C-alpha cells in the first residue's frame, strides 16, 4: 500500500481541532494512511505527512517549525527522535491494523549527525532489517532538505521491536 497526503493551507486552517496546530493534518486524515495514526495526536501535532507505507517500510515528512527548536535555534533532539519513532511505528505495524496484536519498541538508539535547520523539510525513511518471530530490527534515516536541492542525513535511528497481544 502506497499513499500520499497533501493539504492546502486553507484546508488545514478550517480543519484544525482544539489544541492542534492549524497546519497539521487531522488524526482522522492520518488514519486513512495507517490504522495506528487514527488517534495519534502527537504525529498530527508534528504535522507529519505519510508519503508511503507498506509492510516493513514507511516514509514520512514534516516541516521543522519554530516550536520544535531548542535553545540553540536548531531542531530539539526529542523532536527528531519523535519523528523517527513515528516512522518506526508505521513500518512495524500493518497499515490496516490488527485487532489481535500491536508491535512496540523494546529499545532504540539514535545518532545525531547534523543539526536540523528551522523551516527545512524533514523526511524519515524506515525499513525493516530483520524479523525473527515476534522480534524485529528497523533502521530509520532522518534527512533534511538542502537549500540548493537534495537532502542530507541528520540522524540515524535503530529500533528493536516486539509484537505483543493487543489490549
Backbone as JSON, one array per atom type, in Angstrom:
{
  "sequence": "XXXXXXXXXXXXXXXXXXXXXXXXXXXXXXXXXXXXXXXXXXXXXXXXXXXXXXXXXXXXXXXXXXXXXXXXXXXXXXXXXXXXXXXXXXXXXXXXXXXXXXXXXXXXXXXXXXXXXXXXXXXXXXXXXXXXXXXXXXXXXXXXXXXXXXXXXXXXXXXXXXXXXXX",
  "N": [[0.85, -1.18, 0.0], [0.7, 2.11, -0.96], [0.61, 5.48, -0.19], [-0.33, 8.97, -0.31], [-0.17, 12.19, 1.18], [-1.4, 15.36, 1.1], [-2.1, 18.8, 1.82], [-3.85, 21.86, 1.46], [-3.18, 25.19, 2.68], [-5.54, 26.5, 3.33], [-7.39, 24.38, 3.71], [-6.18, 23.19, 5.93], [-6.39, 25.24, 7.84], [-9.16, 25.46, 8.25], [-9.79, 23.02, 9.24], [-8.74, 22.5, 11.7], [-8.37, 21.11, 15.0], [-9.14, 21.5, 18.5], [-6.32, 22.49, 20.32], [-4.53, 21.56, 18.46], [-2.11, 22.16, 15.96], [-2.9, 24.42, 13.38], [-1.94, 23.93, 10.82], [-1.43, 21.3, 10.8], [-2.09, 17.89, 9.82], [-5.28, 16.38, 10.32], [-6.04, 13.91, 12.83], [-7.9, 12.02, 11.95], [-7.6, 12.14, 9.18], [-4.95, 11.29, 8.92], [-5.27, 8.7, 9.78], [-6.37, 7.49, 7.58], [-4.23, 6.69, 6.14], [-2.75, 4.95, 7.69], [-3.62, 2.64, 10.15], [-2.79, 2.98, 12.87], [-2.45, 5.69, 13.1], [-4.85, 6.94, 13.4], [-5.65, 7.81, 15.95], [-3.45, 9.23, 16.77], [-2.34, 11.83, 18.21], [0.07, 13.13, 18.67], [1.67, 12.74, 16.35], [0.0, 14.05, 14.56], [0.08, 16.7, 15.61], [2.77, 17.24, 15.13], [2.68, 17.57, 12.45], [3.02, 15.6, 10.57], [3.22, 14.03, 7.43], [2.19, 11.31, 5.5], [4.08, 9.69, 3.19], [4.66, 7.22, 1.97], [3.76, 3.85, 2.73], [4.18, 0.51, 3.64], [4.37, -3.06, 4.14], [6.76, -3.37, 6.53], [8.01, -1.0, 5.85], [8.18, 2.59, 5.82], [7.72, 5.96, 4.8], [7.86, 9.25, 5.8], [7.08, 12.78, 6.13], [7.88, 16.05, 7.45], [7.68, 19.46, 8.33], [10.12, 21.48, 9.84], [9.29, 23.32, 12.47], [9.22, 26.46, 14.34], [8.48, 26.01, 17.06], [9.61, 23.61, 17.52], [12.23, 23.78, 18.06], [15.36, 23.94, 19.88], [17.15, 25.68, 22.54], [19.36, 26.58, 21.14], [18.47, 27.2, 18.69], [18.19, 25.24, 16.82], [16.95, 22.03, 15.61], [15.23, 20.42, 18.21], [16.47, 17.64, 19.88], [14.7, 15.73, 20.89], [12.46, 16.12, 19.3], [13.35, 15.32, 16.77], [13.87, 12.67, 17.39], [11.23, 11.81, 18.11], [9.96, 12.1, 15.64], [11.38, 10.22, 14.03], [10.69, 7.97, 15.49], [7.94, 7.79, 15.0], [7.95, 7.05, 12.27], [9.18, 4.57, 12.53], [7.22, 3.16, 14.05], [5.15, 3.04, 12.16], [6.31, 1.44, 10.18], [6.59, -0.94, 11.56], [4.05, -1.94, 12.12], [1.08, -3.36, 10.66], [-0.43, -1.62, 7.92], [-3.26, -1.7, 7.78], [-3.91, -2.3, 10.34], [-4.39, -4.33, 13.33], [-6.46, -6.43, 15.19], [-5.63, -8.21, 17.05], [-2.86, -8.05, 17.73], [-0.16, -5.76, 18.57], [2.72, -3.92, 17.59], [5.51, -2.86, 19.29], [8.12, -0.66, 20.51], [11.09, -2.03, 21.88], [13.49, -1.08, 22.45], [15.67, 1.59, 21.49], [18.15, 3.29, 19.55], [19.71, 6.36, 18.82], [21.57, 8.38, 16.64], [22.74, 11.56, 16.33], [23.68, 13.43, 13.65], [23.93, 15.84, 12.21], [22.84, 19.26, 12.64], [19.31, 19.96, 12.74], [17.71, 22.25, 10.69], [15.74, 25.18, 11.07], [12.6, 25.48, 9.37], [13.19, 23.73, 7.34], [12.37, 20.85, 5.35], [11.84, 17.76, 6.76], [12.53, 14.32, 6.28], [11.71, 11.03, 7.04], [12.81, 7.78, 6.68], [11.94, 4.57, 7.08], [12.92, 1.22, 7.47], [12.52, -2.3, 7.64], [14.99, -4.43, 8.87], [15.52, -6.94, 9.89], [13.57, -9.74, 10.85], [12.46, -11.92, 13.29], [10.44, -14.24, 14.43], [8.57, -12.81, 16.96], [10.14, -10.58, 17.19], [11.9, -7.73, 15.92], [14.15, -5.74, 13.87], [14.74, -2.45, 12.95], [15.75, 0.17, 10.77], [15.99, 3.68, 10.65], [16.37, 6.45, 8.68], [16.88, 9.89, 9.01], [16.39, 12.68, 7.15], [17.19, 15.97, 5.9], [15.99, 18.66, 3.89], [17.97, 20.47, 1.52], [18.98, 23.81, 0.78], [20.04, 24.22, -1.76], [18.99, 22.15, -3.12], [18.31, 18.61, -3.07], [19.14, 16.35, -0.34], [20.29, 15.81, 3.07], [21.61, 13.54, 5.48], [20.58, 13.72, 8.79], [20.23, 12.29, 11.09], [20.5, 8.96, 12.4], [18.62, 6.2, 13.25], [18.05, 3.33, 15.13], [15.8, 0.82, 15.72], [14.41, -1.6, 17.93], [11.97, -4.06, 17.94], [8.95, -5.54, 19.29], [6.32, -7.79, 18.98], [3.25, -7.88, 20.51], [0.34, -9.05, 22.4], [-2.71, -7.3, 21.66], [-4.34, -4.87, 23.7]],
  "CA": [[0.0, 0.0, 0.0], [1.42, 3.36, -1.02], [-0.34, 6.58, -0.1], [0.25, 10.3, -0.29], [-1.01, 13.12, 1.93], [-1.09, 16.77, 0.91], [-3.2, 19.66, 2.21], [-3.66, 23.29, 1.25], [-3.24, 25.93, 3.93], [-6.94, 26.78, 3.63], [-7.97, 23.18, 4.29], [-5.61, 23.0, 7.26], [-6.91, 26.26, 8.72], [-10.56, 25.23, 8.59], [-9.99, 21.68, 9.77], [-8.0, 22.33, 12.94], [-9.09, 20.72, 16.2], [-8.62, 22.17, 19.69], [-5.0, 22.07, 20.79], [-3.74, 21.0, 17.35], [-1.61, 23.16, 15.04], [-3.83, 24.58, 12.25], [-1.36, 23.41, 9.59], [-1.23, 19.86, 10.97], [-3.19, 17.05, 9.35], [-6.15, 15.85, 11.37], [-5.78, 12.5, 13.1], [-8.77, 11.19, 11.12], [-6.99, 12.07, 7.86], [-3.77, 10.44, 9.03], [-5.76, 7.33, 9.92], [-6.64, 6.94, 6.25], [-2.96, 6.19, 5.62], [-2.28, 3.86, 8.54], [-4.57, 2.48, 11.25], [-2.33, 3.49, 14.18], [-2.44, 7.14, 13.11], [-6.21, 7.45, 13.6], [-5.73, 8.5, 17.23], [-2.09, 9.68, 17.12], [-2.34, 13.29, 18.29], [1.45, 13.64, 18.61], [2.06, 12.81, 14.95], [-0.81, 15.11, 13.95], [0.64, 17.97, 16.05], [4.05, 17.45, 14.45], [2.43, 17.89, 11.04], [3.54, 14.5, 9.77], [2.5, 13.59, 6.23], [2.61, 9.97, 5.09], [4.42, 9.63, 1.77], [4.43, 5.83, 1.56], [3.78, 2.87, 3.81], [3.94, -0.86, 3.22], [4.86, -4.0, 5.14], [8.17, -3.21, 6.87], [8.56, 0.25, 5.31], [7.4, 3.83, 5.89], [8.38, 7.24, 4.53], [7.02, 10.35, 6.25], [7.73, 14.09, 6.08], [7.45, 17.04, 8.44], [8.43, 20.73, 8.3], [10.69, 21.81, 11.14], [8.71, 24.58, 12.89], [9.87, 27.19, 15.43], [8.22, 25.41, 18.37], [10.34, 22.33, 17.57], [13.65, 24.11, 18.2], [15.92, 24.05, 21.22], [17.7, 26.99, 22.87], [20.4, 26.95, 20.18], [17.81, 27.55, 17.44], [18.2, 24.09, 15.91], [15.96, 21.02, 16.0], [15.34, 19.76, 19.51], [16.73, 16.22, 19.66], [13.49, 14.98, 21.18], [11.56, 16.22, 18.14], [13.91, 14.44, 15.72], [13.62, 11.32, 17.88], [9.8, 11.51, 17.99], [9.68, 11.97, 14.21], [11.9, 8.92, 13.62], [9.9, 6.95, 16.19], [6.68, 7.65, 14.28], [8.22, 6.25, 11.07], [9.45, 3.22, 13.04], [5.94, 2.55, 14.4], [4.41, 2.76, 10.93], [6.95, 0.31, 9.5], [6.45, -2.15, 12.39], [2.66, -2.37, 12.24], [0.4, -3.44, 9.36], [-1.19, -0.41, 7.64], [-4.68, -1.89, 8.05], [-4.07, -2.55, 11.77], [-4.66, -5.69, 13.78], [-7.23, -6.47, 16.43], [-5.02, -9.19, 17.94], [-1.51, -7.7, 18.19], [0.48, -4.48, 18.26], [4.17, -4.01, 17.65], [6.02, -1.72, 20.06], [9.58, -0.58, 20.67], [11.72, -2.57, 23.09], [14.67, -0.24, 22.66], [16.12, 2.31, 20.3], [19.36, 4.12, 19.63], [19.72, 7.39, 17.78], [22.8, 9.14, 16.49], [22.51, 12.84, 15.68], [24.85, 13.67, 12.82], [23.97, 17.25, 11.83], [21.69, 19.95, 13.21], [18.12, 20.23, 11.94], [17.61, 23.7, 10.48], [14.34, 25.62, 11.04], [11.99, 25.69, 8.07], [13.54, 22.66, 6.39], [11.52, 19.66, 5.29], [12.49, 16.54, 7.21], [11.99, 13.07, 5.77], [12.16, 9.83, 7.76], [12.63, 6.57, 5.89], [12.09, 3.43, 7.98], [12.93, -0.08, 6.8], [12.79, -3.5, 8.43], [16.26, -5.08, 8.53], [15.45, -8.35, 10.28], [12.41, -10.16, 11.62], [12.57, -13.29, 13.77], [9.33, -14.44, 15.35], [7.91, -11.57, 17.39], [11.14, -9.52, 17.34], [12.39, -7.15, 14.68], [15.13, -4.65, 13.89], [14.4, -1.46, 11.93], [16.6, 1.35, 10.66], [15.31, 4.89, 10.18], [17.22, 7.59, 8.31], [16.2, 11.18, 9.02], [17.07, 13.57, 6.21], [16.6, 17.3, 5.77], [16.18, 19.26, 2.58], [19.03, 21.46, 1.4], [18.54, 24.96, 0.01], [20.49, 24.05, -3.14], [18.37, 20.93, -3.63], [18.79, 17.37, -2.48], [18.96, 16.14, 1.09], [21.42, 15.3, 3.84], [21.22, 12.75, 6.65], [20.87, 14.41, 10.05], [20.17, 11.33, 12.2], [20.28, 7.53, 12.13], [17.86, 5.63, 14.37], [17.84, 1.88, 15.03], [14.77, 0.4, 16.66], [14.15, -3.01, 18.15], [10.54, -4.17, 18.16], [8.36, -6.78, 19.82], [4.89, -7.89, 18.75], [2.59, -8.34, 21.74], [-1.13, -9.05, 22.28], [-3.39, -6.01, 21.8], [-5.11, -4.78, 24.94]],
  "C": [[0.88, 1.23, 0.0], [0.38, 4.47, -1.03], [0.4, 7.88, -0.11], [-0.7, 11.23, 0.43], [-0.54, 14.54, 1.67], [-2.32, 17.57, 1.29], [-2.87, 21.1, 1.89], [-3.73, 23.99, 2.61], [-4.68, 26.24, 4.31], [-7.62, 25.58, 4.26], [-7.5, 23.0, 5.72], [-6.21, 23.98, 8.26], [-8.34, 25.99, 9.15], [-10.78, 23.9, 9.28], [-9.3, 21.45, 11.11], [-8.92, 21.9, 14.08], [-8.43, 21.4, 17.39], [-7.28, 21.6, 20.1], [-4.11, 21.51, 19.71], [-3.33, 22.14, 16.43], [-2.52, 23.22, 13.81], [-3.27, 24.01, 10.96], [-1.14, 21.9, 9.65], [-2.38, 19.07, 10.38], [-4.01, 16.57, 10.54], [-5.83, 14.38, 11.6], [-6.65, 11.6, 12.25], [-8.21, 11.06, 9.71], [-5.76, 11.18, 7.89], [-4.17, 8.98, 9.11], [-6.12, 6.68, 8.6], [-5.4, 6.29, 5.66], [-2.42, 5.0, 6.4], [-3.17, 3.81, 9.78], [-4.08, 3.09, 12.57], [-2.31, 5.01, 14.24], [-3.81, 7.75, 13.41], [-6.34, 8.22, 14.92], [-4.4, 9.09, 17.69], [-2.01, 11.2, 17.08], [-0.93, 13.86, 18.21], [1.9, 13.78, 17.16], [1.28, 13.89, 14.21], [-0.24, 16.48, 14.32], [1.96, 18.27, 15.34], [3.86, 17.8, 12.98], [2.96, 16.82, 10.1], [2.61, 14.21, 8.6], [3.07, 12.23, 5.85], [2.85, 9.99, 3.59], [4.22, 8.23, 1.22], [4.5, 4.93, 2.79], [3.44, 1.51, 3.21], [4.52, -1.76, 4.3], [6.36, -3.81, 5.35], [8.81, -1.93, 6.36], [7.61, 1.42, 5.57], [8.29, 5.01, 5.53], [7.4, 8.33, 4.92], [7.81, 11.65, 6.13], [7.13, 15.0, 7.14], [8.3, 18.3, 8.24], [8.88, 21.05, 9.71], [10.26, 23.23, 11.53], [9.46, 25.17, 14.09], [9.68, 26.52, 16.79], [8.88, 24.05, 18.53], [11.84, 22.54, 17.79], [14.07, 24.15, 19.66], [16.48, 25.46, 21.43], [18.81, 27.46, 21.95], [19.81, 27.33, 18.81], [17.88, 26.46, 16.38], [17.19, 23.06, 16.41], [16.25, 20.45, 17.38], [15.51, 18.27, 19.24], [15.52, 15.35, 19.91], [12.49, 15.02, 20.04], [12.04, 15.32, 17.0], [13.67, 12.98, 16.11], [12.15, 10.93, 17.69], [9.4, 11.31, 16.53], [10.15, 10.61, 13.69], [11.1, 7.79, 14.24], [8.54, 6.73, 15.52], [6.86, 6.81, 13.01], [8.45, 4.79, 11.46], [8.13, 2.5, 13.34], [5.13, 2.18, 13.16], [4.99, 1.55, 10.19], [6.73, -1.0, 10.24], [5.05, -2.75, 12.37], [1.98, -2.4, 10.88], [-0.46, -2.19, 9.13], [-2.68, -0.52, 7.96], [-4.96, -2.14, 9.53], [-4.34, -4.01, 12.06], [-5.45, -5.61, 15.08], [-6.55, -7.35, 17.48], [-3.68, -8.77, 18.52], [-1.16, -6.26, 17.85], [1.98, -4.71, 18.32], [4.7, -2.72, 18.24], [7.54, -1.77, 20.11], [10.01, -1.27, 21.95], [12.99, -1.8, 23.42], [15.04, 0.42, 21.36], [17.43, 3.03, 20.61], [19.24, 5.16, 18.53], [21.07, 8.08, 17.81], [22.47, 10.4, 15.71], [23.78, 13.21, 14.94], [25.04, 15.13, 12.42], [22.76, 17.94, 12.46], [20.54, 20.06, 12.22], [17.91, 21.73, 11.88], [16.14, 24.1, 10.37], [13.86, 25.86, 9.61], [12.27, 24.61, 7.05], [12.51, 21.54, 6.46], [12.34, 18.47, 5.75], [11.76, 15.35, 6.61], [12.56, 11.94, 6.6], [11.81, 8.63, 6.91], [12.95, 5.39, 6.79], [12.0, 2.13, 7.19], [13.23, -1.19, 7.78], [14.1, -4.1, 7.95], [16.22, -6.57, 8.81], [14.18, -8.6, 11.08], [12.62, -11.61, 12.01], [11.48, -13.5, 14.81], [8.66, -13.13, 15.66], [8.86, -10.39, 17.52], [11.63, -9.02, 15.99], [13.42, -6.06, 14.92], [14.82, -3.76, 12.69], [15.41, -0.33, 11.95], [15.78, 2.49, 10.1], [16.37, 5.95, 9.9], [16.37, 8.85, 8.35], [17.04, 12.13, 8.18], [16.42, 14.95, 6.29], [16.91, 17.84, 4.38], [17.3, 20.3, 2.65], [18.54, 22.61, 0.52], [18.9, 24.82, -1.47], [19.9, 22.81, -3.81], [18.99, 19.71, -3.0], [18.52, 17.32, -0.99], [20.28, 15.74, 1.74], [20.88, 14.56, 5.05], [21.58, 13.54, 7.9], [20.83, 13.47, 11.25], [19.96, 9.92, 11.66], [19.71, 6.93, 13.4], [17.76, 4.13, 14.12], [16.87, 1.48, 16.13], [14.65, -1.1, 16.72], [12.69, -3.14, 18.55], [10.15, -5.53, 18.72], [6.86, -6.73, 19.54], [4.26, -8.56, 19.97], [1.07, -8.37, 21.52], [-1.68, -7.63, 22.44], [-4.18, -6.02, 23.1], [-6.58, -4.71, 24.65]]
}
